[in-house]
PDB file of C-alpha atoms in Angstrom:
ATOM      1  CA  MET A   1      25.201   4.988   4.687  1.00  0.00           C
ATOM      2  CA  ASN A   2      22.069   6.912   3.893  1.00  0.00           C
ATOM      3  CA  LYS A   3      21.212   9.642   6.113  1.00  0.00           C
ATOM      4  CA  ILE A   4      17.276   9.765   7.726  1.00  0.00           C
ATOM      5  CA  MET A   5      15.536  13.400   7.310  1.00  0.00           C
ATOM      6  CA  TYR A   6      14.108  14.176  10.910  1.00  0.00           C
ATOM      7  CA  ASN A   7      12.180  17.623  10.799  1.00  0.00           C
ATOM      8  CA  ASP A   8      14.245  19.155   7.832  1.00  0.00           C
ATOM      9  CA  ASN A   9      17.368  17.478   9.635  1.00  0.00           C
ATOM     10  CA  PHE A  10      19.753  14.820   8.328  1.00  0.00           C
ATOM     11  CA  GLU A  11      20.828  12.611  11.058  1.00  0.00           C
ATOM     12  CA  ASN A  12      22.672   9.383  10.495  1.00  0.00           C
ATOM     13  CA  GLU A  13      19.888   5.915  10.402  1.00  0.00           C
ATOM     14  CA  ASP A  14      20.790   5.220  14.397  1.00  0.00           C
ATOM     15  CA  PHE A  15      20.098   8.687  15.735  1.00  0.00           C
ATOM     16  CA  ILE A  16      16.690   7.393  16.388  1.00  0.00           C
ATOM     17  CA  ASP A  17      15.002   3.968  17.459  1.00  0.00           C
ATOM     18  CA  ILE A  18      13.832   3.345  13.643  1.00  0.00           C
ATOM     19  CA  GLU A  19      12.204   0.156  14.710  1.00  0.00           C
ATOM     20  CA  LEU A  20      10.565   1.517  17.841  1.00  0.00           C
ATOM     21  CA  ILE A  21       8.717   4.602  16.463  1.00  0.00           C
ATOM     22  CA  ASN A  22       8.147   2.378  13.202  1.00  0.00           C
ATOM     23  CA  TYR A  23       5.890   0.369  14.841  1.00  0.00           C
ATOM     24  CA  GLY A  24       4.548   2.465  17.631  1.00  0.00           C
ATOM     25  CA  PHE A  25       1.955   6.063  17.493  1.00  0.00           C
ATOM     26  CA  GLY A  26       2.178   7.752  13.930  1.00  0.00           C
ATOM     27  CA  CYS A  27       1.118   7.446  10.503  1.00  0.00           C
ATOM     28  CA  PHE A  28       2.738   7.081   6.850  1.00  0.00           C
ATOM     29  CA  THR A  29       2.946   6.360   3.701  1.00  0.00           C
ATOM     30  CA  THR A  30       5.565   4.646   1.049  1.00  0.00           C
ATOM     31  CA  ILE A  31       6.370   6.999  -1.848  1.00  0.00           C
ATOM     32  CA  LYS A  32       7.159   5.181  -5.110  1.00  0.00           C
ATOM     33  CA  LEU A  33      10.695   6.481  -6.746  1.00  0.00           C
ATOM     34  CA  CYS A  34      11.801   6.300 -10.798  1.00  0.00           C
ATOM     35  CA  ASN A  35      14.671   8.075 -11.985  1.00  0.00           C
ATOM     36  CA  LYS A  36      14.500  10.543  -8.997  1.00  0.00           C
ATOM     37  CA  LYS A  37      11.009  11.129 -10.142  1.00  0.00           C
ATOM     38  CA  LEU A  38       8.587  10.590  -7.442  1.00  0.00           C
ATOM     39  CA  PHE A  39       4.908   9.023  -7.790  1.00  0.00           C
ATOM     40  CA  LEU A  40       1.362  10.376  -6.929  1.00  0.00           C
ATOM     41  CA  LEU A  41       2.355  12.663  -4.400  1.00  0.00           C
ATOM     42  CA  LYS A  42      -0.896  14.588  -4.117  1.00  0.00           C
ATOM     43  CA  ASN A  43      -2.509  11.585  -3.254  1.00  0.00           C
ATOM     44  CA  HIS A  44       0.147  10.669  -0.550  1.00  0.00           C
ATOM     45  CA  PHE A  45      -0.127  13.896   0.554  1.00  0.00           C
ATOM     46  CA  GLU A  46      -3.640  14.053   0.854  1.00  0.00           C
ATOM     47  CA  ARG A  47      -3.923  10.535   2.669  1.00  0.00           C
ATOM     48  CA  LEU A  48      -0.959  11.110   5.287  1.00  0.00           C
ATOM     49  CA  LYS A  49      -3.256  14.458   6.196  1.00  0.00           C
ATOM     50  CA  SER A  50      -6.477  12.735   6.335  1.00  0.00           C
ATOM     51  CA  ASP A  51      -4.585   9.873   8.596  1.00  0.00           C
ATOM     52  CA  SER A  52      -2.976  12.134  11.157  1.00  0.00           C
ATOM     53  CA  GLN A  53      -6.414  13.748  11.715  1.00  0.00           C
ATOM     54  CA  LYS A  54      -8.330  10.469  11.944  1.00  0.00           C
ATOM     55  CA  ILE A  55      -5.424   9.644  14.845  1.00  0.00           C
ATOM     56  CA  GLY A  56      -4.717  13.190  16.590  1.00  0.00           C
ATOM     57  CA  LEU A  57      -1.551  14.338  14.818  1.00  0.00           C
ATOM     58  CA  LYS A  58      -0.899  17.807  14.011  1.00  0.00           C
ATOM     59  CA  PHE A  59      -0.599  17.712  10.128  1.00  0.00           C
ATOM     60  CA  GLU A  60       0.163  21.168   9.239  1.00  0.00           C
ATOM     61  CA  LEU A  61       2.235  20.664   5.788  1.00  0.00           C
ATOM     62  CA  SER A  62       0.694  22.556   2.407  1.00  0.00           C
ATOM     63  CA  ILE A  63       1.171  20.286  -0.761  1.00  0.00           C
ATOM     64  CA  GLU A  64       3.771  22.416  -1.984  1.00  0.00           C
ATOM     65  CA  GLU A  65       5.900  21.807   1.659  1.00  0.00           C
ATOM     66  CA  PHE A  66       5.028  18.237   1.581  1.00  0.00           C
ATOM     67  CA  ILE A  67       6.482  17.626  -2.061  1.00  0.00           C
ATOM     68  CA  LYS A  68       9.794  20.368  -1.150  1.00  0.00           C
ATOM     69  CA  LYS A  69      10.447  17.929   1.953  1.00  0.00           C
ATOM     70  CA  CYS A  70      10.164  15.362  -0.206  1.00  0.00           C
ATOM     71  CA  TYR A  71      12.550  16.163  -3.205  1.00  0.00           C
ATOM     72  CA  LYS A  72      15.107  17.363  -0.536  1.00  0.00           C
ATOM     73  CA  PHE A  73      15.275  13.959   1.063  1.00  0.00           C
ATOM     74  CA  VAL A  74      15.507  12.208  -2.556  1.00  0.00           C
ATOM     75  CA  GLU A  75      18.173  15.115  -3.136  1.00  0.00           C
ATOM     76  CA  PHE A  76      20.556  14.920  -0.668  1.00  0.00           C
ATOM     77  CA  ASN A  77      21.118  11.200  -0.143  1.00  0.00           C
ATOM     78  CA  ASN A  78      21.057  11.188  -4.149  1.00  0.00           C
ATOM     79  CA  LEU A  79      18.289   8.318  -4.714  1.00  0.00           C
ATOM     80  CA  LYS A  80      17.328   7.174  -8.026  1.00  0.00           C
ATOM     81  CA  SER A  81      15.287   4.417  -7.161  1.00  0.00           C
ATOM     82  CA  GLY A  82      13.110   2.477  -4.950  1.00  0.00           C
ATOM     83  CA  ALA A  83      11.039   4.344  -2.450  1.00  0.00           C
ATOM     84  CA  ILE A  84      10.909   6.795   0.362  1.00  0.00           C
ATOM     85  CA  ARG A  85       8.787   6.737   3.532  1.00  0.00           C
ATOM     86  CA  PHE A  86       7.289   9.771   4.981  1.00  0.00           C
ATOM     87  CA  ASN A  87       5.598   9.289   8.718  1.00  0.00           C
ATOM     88  CA  ILE A  88       4.443  11.455  10.905  1.00  0.00           C
ATOM     89  CA  ILE A  89       4.744  11.348  14.718  1.00  0.00           C
ATOM     90  CA  ASP A  90       3.928  13.742  17.750  1.00  0.00           C
ATOM     91  CA  THR A  91       7.246  15.059  17.609  1.00  0.00           C
ATOM     92  CA  GLY A  92       7.088  15.802  13.822  1.00  0.00           C
ATOM     93  CA  TYR A  93       8.293  13.582  10.378  1.00  0.00           C
ATOM     94  CA  TYR A  94      11.046  11.779   9.199  1.00  0.00           C
ATOM     95  CA  CYS A  95      11.389  10.097   6.263  1.00  0.00           C
ATOM     96  CA  VAL A  96      13.836   6.624   5.595  1.00  0.00           C
ATOM     97  CA  TYR A  97      14.804   5.482   2.199  1.00  0.00           C
ATOM     98  CA  ARG A  98      13.229   1.988   0.776  1.00  0.00           C
ATOM     99  CA  ASN A  99      16.186   0.435  -1.521  1.00  0.00           C
ATOM    100  CA  GLN A 100      14.027  -2.147  -3.144  1.00  0.00           C
ATOM    101  CA  THR A 101      10.084  -2.559  -3.690  1.00  0.00           C
ATOM    102  CA  TYR A 102       8.197  -6.234  -3.055  1.00  0.00           C
ATOM    103  CA  ASP A 103      10.219  -9.217  -4.725  1.00  0.00           C
ATOM    104  CA  PHE A 104       7.253 -11.237  -6.345  1.00  0.00           C
ATOM    105  CA  ARG A 105       8.731 -12.237  -9.605  1.00  0.00           C
ATOM    106  CA  ASN A 106       6.010 -12.403 -11.824  1.00  0.00           C
ATOM    107  CA  PHE A 107       2.697 -13.750  -9.665  1.00  0.00           C
ATOM    108  CA  VAL A 108       2.003 -13.767  -6.734  1.00  0.00           C
ATOM    109  CA  LYS A 109       1.061 -16.793  -4.302  1.00  0.00           C
ATOM    110  CA  ILE A 110      -1.081 -15.991  -1.161  1.00  0.00           C
ATOM    111  CA  LYS A 111      -2.074 -17.287   1.774  1.00  0.00           C
ATOM    112  CA  ILE A 112      -5.033 -16.869   3.831  1.00  0.00           C
ATOM    113  CA  ALA A 113      -4.189 -15.651   7.030  1.00  0.00           C
ATOM    114  CA  SER A 114      -4.749 -17.644  10.244  1.00  0.00           C
ATOM    115  CA  ASN A 115      -6.020 -14.572  12.006  1.00  0.00           C
ATOM    116  CA  LEU A 116      -8.694 -12.604  11.241  1.00  0.00           C
ATOM    117  CA  ARG A 117      -9.000  -8.768  10.681  1.00  0.00           C
ATOM    118  CA  ASN A 118     -10.878  -6.736  13.099  1.00  0.00           C
ATOM    119  CA  HIS A 119     -13.125  -5.041  10.492  1.00  0.00           C
ATOM    120  CA  THR A 120     -14.627  -2.660  13.777  1.00  0.00           C
ATOM    121  CA  SER A 121     -11.012  -1.590  14.985  1.00  0.00           C
ATOM    122  CA  LYS A 122     -10.263   2.455  15.294  1.00  0.00           C
ATOM    123  CA  LEU A 123      -6.938   1.723  13.044  1.00  0.00           C
ATOM    124  CA  VAL A 124      -8.146  -1.028  10.069  1.00  0.00           C
ATOM    125  CA  ASP A 125      -8.390   2.438   7.348  1.00  0.00           C
ATOM    126  CA  VAL A 126      -5.350   4.608   8.789  1.00  0.00           C
ATOM    127  CA  LYS A 127      -1.533   3.858   7.511  1.00  0.00           C
ATOM    128  CA  SER A 128      -0.365   3.193  11.095  1.00  0.00           C
ATOM    129  CA  ASN A 129       2.812   2.569  12.188  1.00  0.00           C
ATOM    130  CA  ASN A 130       1.125  -0.176  13.815  1.00  0.00           C
ATOM    131  CA  TYR A 131       2.140  -2.291  11.289  1.00  0.00           C
ATOM    132  CA  LEU A 132       3.352  -5.857  13.285  1.00  0.00           C
ATOM    133  CA  GLU A 133       0.545  -7.964  13.089  1.00  0.00           C
ATOM    134  CA  ASN A 134       1.181  -7.507   9.121  1.00  0.00           C
ATOM    135  CA  LEU A 135       4.760  -8.521   9.323  1.00  0.00           C
ATOM    136  CA  LEU A 136       4.113 -11.052  11.340  1.00  0.00           C
ATOM    137  CA  SER A 137       1.524 -12.732   8.808  1.00  0.00           C
ATOM    138  CA  ILE A 138       3.266 -12.332   6.086  1.00  0.00           C
ATOM    139  CA  LYS A 139       6.368 -13.858   7.777  1.00  0.00           C
ATOM    140  CA  GLU A 140       4.302 -16.751   8.333  1.00  0.00           C
ATOM    141  CA  ALA A 141       3.172 -17.324   4.446  1.00  0.00           C
ATOM    142  CA  ARG A 142       6.593 -16.807   3.093  1.00  0.00           C
ATOM    143  CA  LYS A 143       8.156 -20.045   5.579  1.00  0.00           C
ATOM    144  CA  SER A 144       5.281 -21.634   3.506  1.00  0.00           C
ATOM    145  CA  GLY A 145       6.149 -20.323   0.507  1.00  0.00           C
ATOM    146  CA  PHE A 146       3.930 -17.836  -0.167  1.00  0.00           C
ATOM    147  CA  ASP A 147       4.502 -14.017  -1.210  1.00  0.00           C
ATOM    148  CA  GLU A 148       1.500 -12.356   1.139  1.00  0.00           C
ATOM    149  CA  VAL A 149      -1.719 -13.250   3.100  1.00  0.00           C
ATOM    150  CA  LEU A 150      -5.799 -12.743   2.474  1.00  0.00           C
ATOM    151  CA  TYR A 151      -7.196 -11.853   5.488  1.00  0.00           C
ATOM    152  CA  PHE A 152     -11.076 -12.286   6.292  1.00  0.00           C
ATOM    153  CA  ASN A 153     -12.895 -10.605   9.044  1.00  0.00           C
ATOM    154  CA  PHE A 154     -14.911 -12.161  11.727  1.00  0.00           C
ATOM    155  CA  ASN A 155     -17.946 -12.139   8.835  1.00  0.00           C
ATOM    156  CA  LYS A 156     -16.067 -14.373   7.011  1.00  0.00           C
ATOM    157  CA  GLN A 157     -16.147 -11.501   4.377  1.00  0.00           C
ATOM    158  CA  ILE A 158     -12.529 -11.116   2.379  1.00  0.00           C
ATOM    159  CA  CYS A 159     -10.985  -7.938   3.359  1.00  0.00           C
ATOM    160  CA  GLU A 160      -7.401  -7.108   2.211  1.00  0.00           C
ATOM    161  CA  CYS A 161      -3.687  -8.411   1.707  1.00  0.00           C
ATOM    162  CA  ALA A 162      -1.375  -7.265   4.192  1.00  0.00           C
ATOM    163  CA  THR A 163       0.555  -4.533   1.899  1.00  0.00           C
ATOM    164  CA  ALA A 164      -2.181  -4.537  -0.881  1.00  0.00           C
ATOM    165  CA  ASN A 165      -5.802  -4.240  -1.934  1.00  0.00           C
ATOM    166  CA  ILE A 166      -7.411  -7.201  -3.613  1.00  0.00           C
ATOM    167  CA  PHE A 167      -9.706  -7.075  -6.513  1.00  0.00           C
ATOM    168  CA  LEU A 168     -11.651 -10.537  -8.295  1.00  0.00           C
ATOM    169  CA  VAL A 169     -12.657 -10.210 -11.340  1.00  0.00           C
ATOM    170  CA  ASN A 170     -15.529 -12.600 -13.054  1.00  0.00           C
ATOM    171  CA  LYS A 171     -17.509 -12.139 -16.564  1.00  0.00           C
ATOM    172  CA  ASN A 172     -15.731  -9.086 -17.551  1.00  0.00           C
ATOM    173  CA  LYS A 173     -16.587  -6.867 -14.036  1.00  0.00           C
ATOM    174  CA  ILE A 174     -14.061  -6.244 -11.110  1.00  0.00           C
ATOM    175  CA  TYR A 175     -15.109  -7.103  -8.168  1.00  0.00           C
ATOM    176  CA  THR A 176     -13.252  -5.812  -4.948  1.00  0.00           C
ATOM    177  CA  PRO A 177     -14.655  -5.857  -1.431  1.00  0.00           C
ATOM    178  CA  ASP A 178     -16.307  -3.184   0.293  1.00  0.00           C
ATOM    179  CA  LYS A 179     -14.423  -0.531   2.952  1.00  0.00           C
ATOM    180  CA  LYS A 180     -17.143  -1.456   5.774  1.00  0.00           C
ATOM    181  CA  CYS A 181     -15.357  -4.871   5.156  1.00  0.00           C
ATOM    182  CA  GLY A 182     -11.964  -4.002   6.984  1.00  0.00           C
ATOM    183  CA  LEU A 183      -9.668  -2.522   4.846  1.00  0.00           C
ATOM    184  CA  LEU A 184      -7.179   0.594   3.507  1.00  0.00           C
ATOM    185  CA  ASN A 185      -7.778   2.325   0.822  1.00  0.00           C
ATOM    186  CA  GLY A 186      -5.272   2.419  -1.402  1.00  0.00           C
ATOM    187  CA  ILE A 187      -4.181   5.029  -3.451  1.00  0.00           C
ATOM    188  CA  ILE A 188      -4.458   2.515  -6.055  1.00  0.00           C
ATOM    189  CA  ARG A 189      -7.233   1.109  -5.526  1.00  0.00           C
ATOM    190  CA  ARG A 190      -8.824   4.773  -5.493  1.00  0.00           C
ATOM    191  CA  TRP A 191      -8.006   4.644  -9.228  1.00  0.00           C
ATOM    192  CA  ILE A 192      -9.051   1.746 -10.000  1.00  0.00           C
ATOM    193  CA  LEU A 193     -12.535   2.875  -8.243  1.00  0.00           C
ATOM    194  CA  LYS A 194     -13.010   6.417 -10.078  1.00  0.00           C
ATOM    195  CA  SER A 195     -11.755   4.475 -13.527  1.00  0.00           C
ATOM    196  CA  ASP A 196     -13.841   3.593 -16.494  1.00  0.00           C
ATOM    197  CA  PHE A 197     -14.047   0.230 -15.924  1.00  0.00           C
ATOM    198  CA  ASN A 198     -17.351  -1.593 -14.242  1.00  0.00           C
ATOM    199  CA  VAL A 199     -16.141  -2.415 -10.828  1.00  0.00           C
ATOM    200  CA  ILE A 200     -18.078  -3.454  -8.102  1.00  0.00           C
ATOM    201  CA  GLU A 201     -17.912  -2.693  -4.302  1.00  0.00           C
ATOM    202  CA  CYS A 202     -19.342  -5.517  -1.682  1.00  0.00           C
ATOM    203  CA  ASN A 203     -19.474  -8.353  -0.226  1.00  0.00           C
ATOM    204  CA  LEU A 204     -17.186 -10.805  -0.496  1.00  0.00           C
ATOM    205  CA  TYR A 205     -17.024 -14.587   0.549  1.00  0.00           C
ATOM    206  CA  ARG A 206     -14.676 -17.674   0.215  1.00  0.00           C
ATOM    207  CA  LYS A 207     -16.994 -18.916  -2.659  1.00  0.00           C
ATOM    208  CA  ASP A 208     -16.584 -15.314  -4.547  1.00  0.00           C
ATOM    209  CA  LEU A 209     -12.554 -16.222  -4.610  1.00  0.00           C
ATOM    210  CA  GLU A 210     -13.217 -20.218  -5.659  1.00  0.00           C
ATOM    211  CA  LYS A 211     -15.638 -18.655  -9.284  1.00  0.00           C
ATOM    212  CA  ALA A 212     -13.073 -15.827 -10.104  1.00  0.00           C
ATOM    213  CA  GLU A 213     -11.652 -15.590 -13.006  1.00  0.00           C
ATOM    214  CA  GLU A 214      -8.812 -13.410 -12.621  1.00  0.00           C
ATOM    215  CA  VAL A 215      -7.451 -11.999  -9.218  1.00  0.00           C
ATOM    216  CA  PHE A 216      -5.195  -9.146  -8.672  1.00  0.00           C
ATOM    217  CA  ILE A 217      -3.758  -7.145  -5.946  1.00  0.00           C
ATOM    218  CA  SER A 218      -2.718  -2.981  -6.163  1.00  0.00           C
ATOM    219  CA  ASN A 219      -0.997  -1.272  -4.246  1.00  0.00           C
ATOM    220  CA  CYS A 220       1.670   2.108  -4.865  1.00  0.00           C
ATOM    221  CA  LEU A 221       4.939   0.060  -5.331  1.00  0.00           C
ATOM    222  CA  ARG A 222       3.739  -2.388  -7.747  1.00  0.00           C
ATOM    223  CA  GLY A 223       0.905  -1.106  -9.088  1.00  0.00           C
ATOM    224  CA  VAL A 224      -1.463  -4.222 -10.310  1.00  0.00           C
ATOM    225  CA  MET A 225       0.042  -7.465  -9.753  1.00  0.00           C
ATOM    226  CA  VAL A 226      -1.058 -10.997 -10.581  1.00  0.00           C
ATOM    227  CA  VAL A 227      -2.049 -13.387  -8.297  1.00  0.00           C
ATOM    228  CA  SER A 228      -1.460 -16.846  -9.077  1.00  0.00           C
ATOM    229  CA  LYS A 229      -2.394 -18.824  -5.767  1.00  0.00           C
ATOM    230  CA  VAL A 230      -4.161 -18.479  -2.968  1.00  0.00           C
ATOM    231  CA  ASP A 231      -3.675 -21.177  -0.772  1.00  0.00           C
ATOM    232  CA  GLU A 232      -4.817 -24.418  -3.068  1.00  0.00           C
ATOM    233  CA  LEU A 233      -6.875 -22.110  -5.662  1.00  0.00           C
ATOM    234  CA  VAL A 234      -4.761 -21.592  -8.671  1.00  0.00           C
ATOM    235  CA  PHE A 235      -5.166 -18.744 -11.013  1.00  0.00           C
ATOM    236  CA  LYS A 236      -3.557 -17.266 -14.474  1.00  0.00           C
ATOM    237  CA  GLU A 237      -3.636 -13.344 -15.950  1.00  0.00           C
ATOM    238  CA  GLY A 238      -5.989 -12.394 -17.993  1.00  0.00           C
ATOM    239  CA  PRO A 239      -6.953  -9.720 -20.504  1.00  0.00           C
ATOM    240  CA  MET A 240      -8.975  -7.359 -17.655  1.00  0.00           C
ATOM    241  CA  TYR A 241      -5.185  -7.334 -16.030  1.00  0.00           C
ATOM    242  CA  PHE A 242      -3.622  -6.133 -18.665  1.00  0.00           C
ATOM    243  CA  ARG A 243      -5.872  -3.777 -19.181  1.00  0.00           C
ATOM    244  CA  LEU A 244      -5.595  -2.479 -15.268  1.00  0.00           C
ATOM    245  CA  LYS A 245      -1.685  -2.510 -15.542  1.00  0.00           C
ATOM    246  CA  ASN A 246      -1.755  -0.415 -18.296  1.00  0.00           C
ATOM    247  CA  TYR A 247      -4.187   2.510 -16.786  1.00  0.00           C
ATOM    248  CA  ILE A 248      -2.681   2.137 -13.544  1.00  0.00           C
ATOM    249  CA  LYS A 249       1.042   3.106 -15.732  1.00  0.00           C
ATOM    250  CA  SER A 250      -1.038   5.833 -17.835  1.00  0.00           C
ATOM    251  CA  VAL A 251      -2.206   7.209 -14.205  1.00  0.00           C
ATOM    252  CA  GLU A 252       1.540   7.117 -12.731  1.00  0.00           C
ATOM    253  CA  LYS A 253       3.029   9.107 -15.685  1.00  0.00           C
ATOM    254  CA  ASN A 254       0.220  11.888 -15.338  1.00  0.00           C
ATOM    255  CA  ASN A 255       0.708  12.140 -12.254  1.00  0.00           C
ATOM    256  CA  LEU A 256       4.824  12.877 -11.826  1.00  0.00           C
ATOM    257  CA  TYR A 257       5.489  15.817 -10.038  1.00  0.00           C
TER     258      TYR A 257
END
C-alpha cells in the first residue's frame, strides 16, 4: 500500500477520508510522472497558488519547497510512473498517487453532456476538489460507450470536457473556446495558446464543431489527444494534431525539474 503525504508526514491511505476531502473544500493539481521525473512543476505550482488564493486558502510554499515536497513523496513511495495529485486544504496539504492516467487507446470518443456548464460559477476556472459533477458526467458517458463528455454553457457555446480542454481545426487555424465561456484554463492549453501556432480564442457553437476538420483535446497527463467522435459526428487525425503533439513533447522535455 502506498503512503499519502499529509503535511510532511507519511500515513496510510485510510488515515483520512480521502473521498470526503477530494470532493470538498480545497484545490488540487495532478502532475505527470515518468521515469521518476515530474513534468511542468513550475506551471503546476503557479496554478495551485492562484487557485488557492481564489478560494481563500493559505498557500505559503515557495516553488523550491513545492518541488522538494513533490519529490519527497515520489522517493518515499519509490514511484516511477503515473501521476501524483497535490492537494491544498484548509489544514495544509496532502499528496496521493495515481497508478494510471487515462485509458483512451488511440482515439477519444466524446459524448455531449446532458447538463449545461454554468459559465458564471465562481469555481468554473478553479481546479477545485468539487469534482463530482465531472465524474458523474464521465460515468454517464462511459455507459454509452464514450470516453469523455463535452459541456456547453447556457448560451449554447462550447466550454470544455470534464478532464480536458478542446480545440477545433478548420482551414489550418486552431480554435478554442474563450475563457469567458466557462472553462478551466489548463496548463497544456496555456502552452498551446502561447505557441507559434495560429490559435484563436472565441465563442464556438455546435455549427463550428460540425465543420471542423480536426478535433483534439488536451490535459497534463496525456498531452494532446485525437478526438474520433463527438456524439454522431466523426473526425480523423490530421497534420495539426501531429505538429501539436510534437510541440507538447518538446515542452515537457524542456520543463523537467
